[in-house]
Short mmCIF file of N, CA and C in Angstrom, two decimals:
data_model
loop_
_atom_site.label_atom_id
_atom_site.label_comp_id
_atom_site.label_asym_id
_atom_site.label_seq_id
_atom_site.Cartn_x
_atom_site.Cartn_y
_atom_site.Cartn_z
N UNK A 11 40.61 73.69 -30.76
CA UNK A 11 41.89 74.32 -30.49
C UNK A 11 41.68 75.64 -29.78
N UNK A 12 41.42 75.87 -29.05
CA UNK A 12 41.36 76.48 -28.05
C UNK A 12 42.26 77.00 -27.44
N UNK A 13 42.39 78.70 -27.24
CA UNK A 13 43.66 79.20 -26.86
C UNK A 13 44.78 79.35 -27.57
N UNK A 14 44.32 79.09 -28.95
CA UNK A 14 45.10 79.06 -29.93
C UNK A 14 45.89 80.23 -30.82
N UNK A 15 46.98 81.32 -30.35
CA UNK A 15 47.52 82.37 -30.87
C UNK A 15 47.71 82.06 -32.49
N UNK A 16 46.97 82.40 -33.28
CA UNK A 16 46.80 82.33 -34.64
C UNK A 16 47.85 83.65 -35.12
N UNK A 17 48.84 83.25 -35.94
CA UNK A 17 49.85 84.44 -36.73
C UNK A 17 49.38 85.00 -38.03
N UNK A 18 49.01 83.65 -38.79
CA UNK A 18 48.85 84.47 -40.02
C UNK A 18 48.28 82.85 -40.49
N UNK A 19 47.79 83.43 -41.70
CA UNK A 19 47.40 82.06 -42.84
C UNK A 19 47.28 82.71 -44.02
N UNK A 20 47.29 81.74 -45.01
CA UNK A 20 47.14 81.87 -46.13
C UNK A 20 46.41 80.53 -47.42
N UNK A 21 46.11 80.84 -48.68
CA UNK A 21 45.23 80.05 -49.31
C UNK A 21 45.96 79.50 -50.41
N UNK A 22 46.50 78.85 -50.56
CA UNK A 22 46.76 78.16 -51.96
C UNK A 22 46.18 77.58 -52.47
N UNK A 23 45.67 78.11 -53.64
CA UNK A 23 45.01 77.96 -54.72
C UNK A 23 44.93 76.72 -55.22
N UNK A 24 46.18 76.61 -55.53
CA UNK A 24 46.87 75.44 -56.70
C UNK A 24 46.29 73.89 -55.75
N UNK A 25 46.26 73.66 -54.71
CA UNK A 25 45.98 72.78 -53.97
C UNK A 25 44.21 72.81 -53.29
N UNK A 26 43.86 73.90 -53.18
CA UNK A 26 42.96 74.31 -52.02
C UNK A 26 43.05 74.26 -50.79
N UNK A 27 44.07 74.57 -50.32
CA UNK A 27 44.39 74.59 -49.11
C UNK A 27 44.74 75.49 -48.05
N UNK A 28 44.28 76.04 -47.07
CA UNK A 28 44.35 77.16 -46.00
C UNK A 28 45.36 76.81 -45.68
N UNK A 29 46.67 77.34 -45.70
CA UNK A 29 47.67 77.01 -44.29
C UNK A 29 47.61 78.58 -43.16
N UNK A 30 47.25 77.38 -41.86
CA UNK A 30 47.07 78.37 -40.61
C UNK A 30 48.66 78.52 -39.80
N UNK A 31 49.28 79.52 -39.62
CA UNK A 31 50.29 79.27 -38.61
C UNK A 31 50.09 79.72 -37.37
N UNK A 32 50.65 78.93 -36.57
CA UNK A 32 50.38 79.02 -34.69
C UNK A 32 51.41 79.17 -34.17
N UNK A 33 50.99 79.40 -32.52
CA UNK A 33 52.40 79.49 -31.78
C UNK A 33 52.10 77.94 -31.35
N UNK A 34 51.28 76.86 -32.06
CA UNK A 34 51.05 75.35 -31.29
C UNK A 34 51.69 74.60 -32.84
N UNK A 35 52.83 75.30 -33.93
CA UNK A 35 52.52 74.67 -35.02
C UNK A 35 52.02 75.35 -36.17
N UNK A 36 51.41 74.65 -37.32
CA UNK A 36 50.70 74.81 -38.19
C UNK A 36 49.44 74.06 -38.67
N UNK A 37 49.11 74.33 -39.44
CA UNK A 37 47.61 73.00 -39.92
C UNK A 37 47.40 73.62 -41.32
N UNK A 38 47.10 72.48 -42.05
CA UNK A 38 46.38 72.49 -43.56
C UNK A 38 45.58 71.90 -43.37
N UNK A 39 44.35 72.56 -43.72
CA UNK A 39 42.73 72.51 -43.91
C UNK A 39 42.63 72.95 -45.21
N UNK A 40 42.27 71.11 -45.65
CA UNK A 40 42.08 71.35 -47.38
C UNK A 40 40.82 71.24 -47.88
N UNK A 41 40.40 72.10 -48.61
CA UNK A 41 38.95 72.64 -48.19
C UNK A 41 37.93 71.49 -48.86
N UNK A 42 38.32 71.07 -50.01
CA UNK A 42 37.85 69.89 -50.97
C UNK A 42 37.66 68.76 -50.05
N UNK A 43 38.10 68.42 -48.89
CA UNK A 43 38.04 67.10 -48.62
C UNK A 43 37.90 67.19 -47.03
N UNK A 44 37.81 68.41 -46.63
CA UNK A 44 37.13 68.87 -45.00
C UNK A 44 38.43 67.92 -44.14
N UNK A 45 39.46 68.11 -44.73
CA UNK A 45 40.66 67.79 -43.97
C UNK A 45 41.66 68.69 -43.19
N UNK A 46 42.21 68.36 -41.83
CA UNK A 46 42.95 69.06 -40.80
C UNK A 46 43.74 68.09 -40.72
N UNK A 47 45.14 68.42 -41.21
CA UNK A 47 46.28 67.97 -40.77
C UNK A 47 47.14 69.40 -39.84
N UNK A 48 48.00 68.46 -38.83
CA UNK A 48 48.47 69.27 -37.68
C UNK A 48 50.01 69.14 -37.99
N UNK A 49 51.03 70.23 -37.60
CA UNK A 49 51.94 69.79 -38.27
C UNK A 49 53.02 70.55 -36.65
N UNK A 50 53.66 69.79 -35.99
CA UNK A 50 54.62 70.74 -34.91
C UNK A 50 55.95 70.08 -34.83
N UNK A 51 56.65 70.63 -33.97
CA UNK A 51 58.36 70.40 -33.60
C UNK A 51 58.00 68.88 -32.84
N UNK A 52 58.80 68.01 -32.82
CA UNK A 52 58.93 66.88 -32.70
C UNK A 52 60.40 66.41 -31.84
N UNK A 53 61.11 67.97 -32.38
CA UNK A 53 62.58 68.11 -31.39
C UNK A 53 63.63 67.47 -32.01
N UNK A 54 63.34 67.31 -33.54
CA UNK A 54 64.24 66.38 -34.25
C UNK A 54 64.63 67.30 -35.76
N UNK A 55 65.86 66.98 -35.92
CA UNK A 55 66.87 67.97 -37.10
C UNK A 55 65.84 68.03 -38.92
N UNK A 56 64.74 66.53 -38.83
CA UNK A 56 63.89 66.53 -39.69
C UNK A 56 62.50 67.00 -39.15
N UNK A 57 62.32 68.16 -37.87
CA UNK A 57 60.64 68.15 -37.78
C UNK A 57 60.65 69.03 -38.16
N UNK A 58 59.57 70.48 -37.98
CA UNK A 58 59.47 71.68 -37.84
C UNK A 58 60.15 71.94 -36.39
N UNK A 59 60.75 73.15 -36.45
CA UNK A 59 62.58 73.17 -35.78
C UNK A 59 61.71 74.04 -34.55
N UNK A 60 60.54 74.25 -34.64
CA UNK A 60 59.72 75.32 -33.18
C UNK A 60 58.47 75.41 -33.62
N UNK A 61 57.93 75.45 -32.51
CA UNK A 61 55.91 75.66 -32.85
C UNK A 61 55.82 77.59 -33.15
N UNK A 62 56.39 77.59 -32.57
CA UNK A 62 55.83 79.40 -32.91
C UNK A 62 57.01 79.70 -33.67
N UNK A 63 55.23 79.43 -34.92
CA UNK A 63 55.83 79.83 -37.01
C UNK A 63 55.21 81.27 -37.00
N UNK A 64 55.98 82.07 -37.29
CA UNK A 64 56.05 83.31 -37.85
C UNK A 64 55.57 83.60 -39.16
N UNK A 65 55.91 82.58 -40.27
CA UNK A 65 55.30 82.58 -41.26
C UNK A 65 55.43 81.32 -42.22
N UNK A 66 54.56 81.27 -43.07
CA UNK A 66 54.89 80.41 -44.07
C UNK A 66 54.33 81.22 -45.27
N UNK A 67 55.35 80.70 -46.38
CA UNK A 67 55.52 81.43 -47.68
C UNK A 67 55.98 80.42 -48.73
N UNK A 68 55.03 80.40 -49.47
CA UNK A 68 54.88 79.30 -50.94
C UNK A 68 56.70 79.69 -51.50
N UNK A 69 57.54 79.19 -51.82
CA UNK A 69 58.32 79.91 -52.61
C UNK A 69 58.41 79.34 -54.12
N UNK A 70 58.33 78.01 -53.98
CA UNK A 70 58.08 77.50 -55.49
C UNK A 70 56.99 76.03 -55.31
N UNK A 71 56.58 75.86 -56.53
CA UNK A 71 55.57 74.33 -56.09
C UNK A 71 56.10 73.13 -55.65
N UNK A 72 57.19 73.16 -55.23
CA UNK A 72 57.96 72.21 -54.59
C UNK A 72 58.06 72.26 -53.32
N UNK A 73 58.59 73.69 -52.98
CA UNK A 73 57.93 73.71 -51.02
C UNK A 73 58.22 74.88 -50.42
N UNK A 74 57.69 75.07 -49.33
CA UNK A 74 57.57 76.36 -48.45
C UNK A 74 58.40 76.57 -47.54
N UNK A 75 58.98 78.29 -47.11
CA UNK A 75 59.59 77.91 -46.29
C UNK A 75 59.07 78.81 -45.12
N UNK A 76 59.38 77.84 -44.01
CA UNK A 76 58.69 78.25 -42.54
C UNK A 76 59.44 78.69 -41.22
N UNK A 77 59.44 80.07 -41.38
CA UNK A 77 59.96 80.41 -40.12
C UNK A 77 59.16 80.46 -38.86
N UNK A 78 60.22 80.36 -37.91
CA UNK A 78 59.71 80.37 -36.50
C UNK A 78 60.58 81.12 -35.60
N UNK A 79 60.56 81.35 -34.51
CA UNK A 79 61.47 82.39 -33.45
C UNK A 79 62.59 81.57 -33.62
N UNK A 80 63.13 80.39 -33.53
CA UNK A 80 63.82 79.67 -33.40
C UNK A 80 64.55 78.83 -34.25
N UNK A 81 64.26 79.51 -35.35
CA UNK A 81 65.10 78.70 -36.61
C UNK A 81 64.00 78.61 -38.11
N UNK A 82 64.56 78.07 -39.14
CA UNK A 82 63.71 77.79 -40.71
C UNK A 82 64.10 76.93 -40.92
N UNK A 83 62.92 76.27 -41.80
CA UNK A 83 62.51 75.08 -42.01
C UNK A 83 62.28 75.34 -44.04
N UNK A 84 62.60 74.54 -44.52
CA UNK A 84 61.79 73.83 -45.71
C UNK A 84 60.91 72.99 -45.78
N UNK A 85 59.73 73.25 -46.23
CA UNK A 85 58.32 72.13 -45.96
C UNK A 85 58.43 71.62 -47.47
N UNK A 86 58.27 70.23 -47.52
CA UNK A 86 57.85 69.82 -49.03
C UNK A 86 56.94 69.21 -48.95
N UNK A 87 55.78 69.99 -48.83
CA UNK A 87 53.89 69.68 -48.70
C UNK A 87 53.75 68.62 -49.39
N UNK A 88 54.02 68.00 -50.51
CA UNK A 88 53.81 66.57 -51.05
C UNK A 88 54.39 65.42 -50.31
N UNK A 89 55.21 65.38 -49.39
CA UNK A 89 55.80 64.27 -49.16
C UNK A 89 55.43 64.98 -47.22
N UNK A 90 55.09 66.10 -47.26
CA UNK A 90 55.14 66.09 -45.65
C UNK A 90 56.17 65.91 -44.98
N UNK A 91 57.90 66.31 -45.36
CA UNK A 91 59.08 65.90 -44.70
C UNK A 91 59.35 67.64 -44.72
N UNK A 92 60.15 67.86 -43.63
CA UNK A 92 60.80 69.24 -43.05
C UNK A 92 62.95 68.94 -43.36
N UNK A 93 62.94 69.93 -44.04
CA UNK A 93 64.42 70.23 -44.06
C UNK A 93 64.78 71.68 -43.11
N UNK A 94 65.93 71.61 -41.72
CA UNK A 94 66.32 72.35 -41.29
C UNK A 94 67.29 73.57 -42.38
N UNK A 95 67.00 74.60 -42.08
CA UNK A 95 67.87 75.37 -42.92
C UNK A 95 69.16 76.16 -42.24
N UNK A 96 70.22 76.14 -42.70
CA UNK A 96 71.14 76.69 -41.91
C UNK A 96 72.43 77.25 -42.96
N UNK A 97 72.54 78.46 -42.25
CA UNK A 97 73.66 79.40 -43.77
C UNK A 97 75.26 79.00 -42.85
N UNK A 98 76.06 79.28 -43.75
CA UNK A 98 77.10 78.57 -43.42
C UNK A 98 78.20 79.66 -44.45
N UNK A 99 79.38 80.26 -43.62
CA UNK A 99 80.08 81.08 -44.02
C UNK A 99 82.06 80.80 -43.41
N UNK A 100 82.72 80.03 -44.57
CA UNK A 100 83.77 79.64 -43.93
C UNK A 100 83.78 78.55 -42.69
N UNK A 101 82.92 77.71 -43.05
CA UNK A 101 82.85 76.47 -42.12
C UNK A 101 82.37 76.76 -41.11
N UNK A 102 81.84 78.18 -40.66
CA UNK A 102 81.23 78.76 -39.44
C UNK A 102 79.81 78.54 -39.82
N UNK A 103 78.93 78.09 -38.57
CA UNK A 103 77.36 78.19 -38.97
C UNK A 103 76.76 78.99 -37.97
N UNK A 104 75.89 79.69 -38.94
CA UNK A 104 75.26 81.10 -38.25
C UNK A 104 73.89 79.96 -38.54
N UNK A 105 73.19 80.49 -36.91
CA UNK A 105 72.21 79.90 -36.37
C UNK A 105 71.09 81.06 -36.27
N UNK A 106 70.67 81.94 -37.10
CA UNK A 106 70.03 83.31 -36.75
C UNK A 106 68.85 82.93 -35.78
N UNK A 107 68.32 83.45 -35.42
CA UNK A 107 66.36 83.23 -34.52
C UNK A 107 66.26 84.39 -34.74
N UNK A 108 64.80 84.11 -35.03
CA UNK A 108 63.46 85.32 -35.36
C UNK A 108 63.52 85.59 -36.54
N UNK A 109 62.39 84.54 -37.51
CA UNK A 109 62.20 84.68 -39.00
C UNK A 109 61.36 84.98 -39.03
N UNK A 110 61.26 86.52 -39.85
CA UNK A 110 59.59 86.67 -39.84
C UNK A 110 59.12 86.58 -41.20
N UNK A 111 59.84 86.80 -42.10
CA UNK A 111 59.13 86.93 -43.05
C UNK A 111 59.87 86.30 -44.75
N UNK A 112 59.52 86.30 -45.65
CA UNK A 112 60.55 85.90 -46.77
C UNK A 112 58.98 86.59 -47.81
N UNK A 113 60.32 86.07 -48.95
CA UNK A 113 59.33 86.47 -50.69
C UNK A 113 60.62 86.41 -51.47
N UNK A 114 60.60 86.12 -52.44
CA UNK A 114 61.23 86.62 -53.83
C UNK A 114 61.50 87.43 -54.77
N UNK A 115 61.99 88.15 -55.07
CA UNK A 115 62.23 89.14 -55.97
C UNK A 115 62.31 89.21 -56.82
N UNK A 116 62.24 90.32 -57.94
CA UNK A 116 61.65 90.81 -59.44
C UNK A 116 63.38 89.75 -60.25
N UNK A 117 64.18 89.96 -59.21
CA UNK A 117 65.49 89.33 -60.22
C UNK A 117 65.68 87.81 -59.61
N UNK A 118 64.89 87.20 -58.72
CA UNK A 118 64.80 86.01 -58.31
C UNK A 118 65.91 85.64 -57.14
N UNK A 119 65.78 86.55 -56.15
CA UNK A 119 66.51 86.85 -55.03
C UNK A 119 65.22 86.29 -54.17
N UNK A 120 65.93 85.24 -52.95
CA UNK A 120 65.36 85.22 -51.96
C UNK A 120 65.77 86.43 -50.77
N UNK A 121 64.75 86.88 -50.40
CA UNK A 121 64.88 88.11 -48.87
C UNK A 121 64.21 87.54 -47.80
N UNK A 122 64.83 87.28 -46.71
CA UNK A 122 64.45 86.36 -45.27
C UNK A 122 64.71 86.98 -44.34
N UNK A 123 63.64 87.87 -43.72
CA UNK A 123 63.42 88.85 -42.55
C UNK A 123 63.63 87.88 -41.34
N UNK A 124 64.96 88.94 -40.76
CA UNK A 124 65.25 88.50 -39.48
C UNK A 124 64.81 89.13 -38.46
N UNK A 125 65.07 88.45 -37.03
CA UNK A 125 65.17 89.70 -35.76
C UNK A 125 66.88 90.62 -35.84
N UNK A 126 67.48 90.13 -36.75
CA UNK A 126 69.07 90.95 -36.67
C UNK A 126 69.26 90.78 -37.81
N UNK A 127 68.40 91.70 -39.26
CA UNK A 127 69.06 92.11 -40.39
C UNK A 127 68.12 91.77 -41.58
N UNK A 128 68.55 90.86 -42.75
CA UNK A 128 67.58 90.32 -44.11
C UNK A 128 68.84 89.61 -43.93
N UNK A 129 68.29 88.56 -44.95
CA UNK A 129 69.57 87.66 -46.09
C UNK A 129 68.73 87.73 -47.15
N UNK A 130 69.91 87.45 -47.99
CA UNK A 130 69.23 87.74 -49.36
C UNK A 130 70.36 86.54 -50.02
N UNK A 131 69.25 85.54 -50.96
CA UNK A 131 70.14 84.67 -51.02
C UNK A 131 69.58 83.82 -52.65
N UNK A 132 70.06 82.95 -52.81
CA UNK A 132 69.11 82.34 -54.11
C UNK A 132 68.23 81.53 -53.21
N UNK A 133 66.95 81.36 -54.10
CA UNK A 133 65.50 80.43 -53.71
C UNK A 133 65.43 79.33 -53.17
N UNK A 134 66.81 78.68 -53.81
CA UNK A 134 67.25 76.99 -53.62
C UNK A 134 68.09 77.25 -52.30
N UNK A 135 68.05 78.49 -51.72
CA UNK A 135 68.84 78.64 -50.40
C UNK A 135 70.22 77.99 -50.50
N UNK A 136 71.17 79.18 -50.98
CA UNK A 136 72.83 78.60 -51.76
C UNK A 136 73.68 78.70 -50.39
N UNK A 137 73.83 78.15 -48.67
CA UNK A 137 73.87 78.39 -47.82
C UNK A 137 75.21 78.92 -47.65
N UNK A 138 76.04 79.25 -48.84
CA UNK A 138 77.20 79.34 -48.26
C UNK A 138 77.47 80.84 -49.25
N UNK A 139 76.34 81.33 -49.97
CA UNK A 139 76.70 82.49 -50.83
C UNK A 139 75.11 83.19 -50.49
N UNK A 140 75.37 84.33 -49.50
CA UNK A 140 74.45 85.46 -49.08
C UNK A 140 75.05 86.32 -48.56
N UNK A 141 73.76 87.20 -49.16
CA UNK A 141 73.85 88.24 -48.35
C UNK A 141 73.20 88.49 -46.76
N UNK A 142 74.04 89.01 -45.75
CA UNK A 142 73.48 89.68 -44.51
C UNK A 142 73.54 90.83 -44.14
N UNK A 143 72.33 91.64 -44.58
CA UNK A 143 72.24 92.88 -44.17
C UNK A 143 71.88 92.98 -43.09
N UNK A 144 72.43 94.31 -42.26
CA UNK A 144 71.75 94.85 -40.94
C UNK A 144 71.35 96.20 -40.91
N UNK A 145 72.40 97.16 -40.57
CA UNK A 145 72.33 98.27 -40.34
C UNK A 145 73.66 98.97 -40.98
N UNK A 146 73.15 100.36 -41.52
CA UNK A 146 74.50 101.49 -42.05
C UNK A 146 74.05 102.06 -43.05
N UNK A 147 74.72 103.35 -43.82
CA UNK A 147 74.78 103.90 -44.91
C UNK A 147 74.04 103.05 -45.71
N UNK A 148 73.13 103.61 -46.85
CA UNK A 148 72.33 103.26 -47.26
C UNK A 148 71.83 101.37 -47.25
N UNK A 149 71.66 101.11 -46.03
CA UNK A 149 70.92 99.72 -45.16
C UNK A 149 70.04 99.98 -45.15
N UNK A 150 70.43 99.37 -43.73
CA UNK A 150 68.67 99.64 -42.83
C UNK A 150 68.58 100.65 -41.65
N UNK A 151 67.44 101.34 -41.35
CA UNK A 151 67.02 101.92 -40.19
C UNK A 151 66.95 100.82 -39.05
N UNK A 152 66.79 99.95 -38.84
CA UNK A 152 66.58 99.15 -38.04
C UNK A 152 67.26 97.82 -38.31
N UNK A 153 67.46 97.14 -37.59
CA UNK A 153 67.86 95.84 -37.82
C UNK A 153 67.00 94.50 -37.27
N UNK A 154 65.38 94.87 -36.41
CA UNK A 154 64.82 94.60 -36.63
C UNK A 154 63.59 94.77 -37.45
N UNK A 155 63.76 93.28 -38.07
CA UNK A 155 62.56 93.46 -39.50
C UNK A 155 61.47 92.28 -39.26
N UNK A 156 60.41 92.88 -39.75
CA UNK A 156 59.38 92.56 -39.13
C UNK A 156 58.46 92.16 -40.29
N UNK A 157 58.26 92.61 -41.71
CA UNK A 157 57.46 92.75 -42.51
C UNK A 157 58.24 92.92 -43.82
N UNK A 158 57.75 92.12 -45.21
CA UNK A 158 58.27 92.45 -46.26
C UNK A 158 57.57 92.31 -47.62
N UNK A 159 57.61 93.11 -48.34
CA UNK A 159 56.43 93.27 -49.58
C UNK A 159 57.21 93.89 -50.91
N UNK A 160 56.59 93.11 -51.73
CA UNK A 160 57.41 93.69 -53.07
C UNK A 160 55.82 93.98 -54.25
N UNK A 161 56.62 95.27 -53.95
CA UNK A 161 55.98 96.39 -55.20
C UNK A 161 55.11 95.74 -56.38
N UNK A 162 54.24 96.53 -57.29
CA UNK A 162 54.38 95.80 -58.47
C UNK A 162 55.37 96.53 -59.57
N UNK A 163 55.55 97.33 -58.91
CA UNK A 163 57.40 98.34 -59.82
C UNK A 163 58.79 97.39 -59.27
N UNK A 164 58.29 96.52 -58.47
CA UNK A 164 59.74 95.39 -58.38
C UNK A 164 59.90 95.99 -56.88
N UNK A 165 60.22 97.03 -56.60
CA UNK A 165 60.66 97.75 -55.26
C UNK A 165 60.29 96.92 -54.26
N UNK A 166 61.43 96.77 -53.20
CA UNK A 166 60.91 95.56 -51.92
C UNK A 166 60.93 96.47 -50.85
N UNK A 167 59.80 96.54 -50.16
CA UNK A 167 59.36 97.26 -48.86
C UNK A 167 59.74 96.30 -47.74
N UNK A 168 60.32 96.68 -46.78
CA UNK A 168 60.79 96.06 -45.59
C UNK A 168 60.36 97.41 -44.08
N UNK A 169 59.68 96.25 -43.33
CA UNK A 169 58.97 97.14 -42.32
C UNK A 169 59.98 96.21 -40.97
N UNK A 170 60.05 97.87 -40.41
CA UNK A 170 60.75 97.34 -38.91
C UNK A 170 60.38 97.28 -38.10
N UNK A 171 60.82 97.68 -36.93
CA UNK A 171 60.61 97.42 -35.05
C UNK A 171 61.61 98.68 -35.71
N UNK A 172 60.70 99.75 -34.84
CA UNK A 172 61.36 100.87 -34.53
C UNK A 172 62.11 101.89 -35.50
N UNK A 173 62.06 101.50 -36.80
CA UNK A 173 62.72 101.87 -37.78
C UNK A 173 61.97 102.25 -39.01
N UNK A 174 60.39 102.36 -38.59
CA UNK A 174 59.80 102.62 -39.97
C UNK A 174 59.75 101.66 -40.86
N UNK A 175 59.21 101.98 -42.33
CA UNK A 175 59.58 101.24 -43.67
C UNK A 175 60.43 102.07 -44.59
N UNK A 176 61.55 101.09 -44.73
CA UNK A 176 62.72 100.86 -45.68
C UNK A 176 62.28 100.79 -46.68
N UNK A 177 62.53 101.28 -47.97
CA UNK A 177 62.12 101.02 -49.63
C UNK A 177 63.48 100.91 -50.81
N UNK A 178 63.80 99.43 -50.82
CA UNK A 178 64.90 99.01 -51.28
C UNK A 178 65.42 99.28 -52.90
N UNK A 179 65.66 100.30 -53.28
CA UNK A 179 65.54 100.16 -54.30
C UNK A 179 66.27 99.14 -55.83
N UNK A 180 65.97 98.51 -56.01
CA UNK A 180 66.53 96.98 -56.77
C UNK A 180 67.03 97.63 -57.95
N UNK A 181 67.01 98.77 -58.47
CA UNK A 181 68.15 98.91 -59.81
C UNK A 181 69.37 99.96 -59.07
N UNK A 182 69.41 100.36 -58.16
CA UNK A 182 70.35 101.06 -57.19
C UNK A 182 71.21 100.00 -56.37
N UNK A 183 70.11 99.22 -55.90
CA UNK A 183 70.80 98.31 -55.03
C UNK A 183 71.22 98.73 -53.61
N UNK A 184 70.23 99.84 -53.17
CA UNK A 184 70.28 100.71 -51.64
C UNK A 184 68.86 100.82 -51.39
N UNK A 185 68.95 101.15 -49.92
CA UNK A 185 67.54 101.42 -49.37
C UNK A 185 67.58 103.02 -49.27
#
């Protein structure tokens, strides 16, 4: 693979498995069994929804979810099938691009770094009850977000484009 813009990877344990993300896709290289599976957009409402993944993030042992410039995905690594994800507000569907990042929180809040804001939503992704933050009075500095990390005091750090790092505080409920 050659020429290959590598984003990020990570190791799960529970499986043994490297997941690499690309701008060609992804791959699990499971280390027990010297296996490379390749995983990309196919251009269909069940593939991975764009090759350039931004990230992937374990959220529960059931499945991961995978952003890309161009939309999120649900991976359910046991069965190898992709669910498109899409939030939905009054029969309107918001189509965001540029996911960079997700994690969970100390009160079991999903946070899903956009290029225009966070959502903050339940785990099981409740598509029609979130939050969308952007910018204002105790928000954000930026509304592009780029990076996100939670404390071991619970506190969720959110890093921008141009805006520094944000430090959310979760019993306030402001940044």
């Amino acid at each position: 693979y050659e020429k290959l813009a590598v984003s990020g990877f990570f190791e799960d344990l529970s499986t043994n498995t490297i997941w690499i993300y690309t701008s060609k896709g992804f791959f699990a290289l499971n280390n027990s069994k010297s296996a490379i599976r390749h995983f990309q957009s196919e251009g269909t409402e069940n593939s991975l929804v764009n090759n350039k993944v931004q990230f992937i993030n374990k959220i529960s042992e059931d499945y991961f979810l995978i952003g890309t410039d161009r939309g999120l995905n649900k991976f359910y690594p046991s069965s190898g099938k992709f669910e498109m994800v899409k939030f939905t507000v009054n029969n309107e569907t918001f189509e965001y691009k540029g996911y960079y990042d997700a994690l969970v929180d100390d009160k079991n809040r999903l946070w899903i770094a956009l290029s225009e804001g966070i959502i903050i939503t339940d785990p099981e992704i409740d598509n029609k009850n979130f939050i969308h933050i952007i910018e204002g009075e105790n928000a954000l500095t930026s509304k592009i977000i780029r990076d996100l990390h939670k404390s071991t005091s619970g506190m969720v750090w959110v890093g921008t484009k141009f805006g520094g790092i944000n430090i959310h505080n979760i019993n306030k409920q402001v940044f």
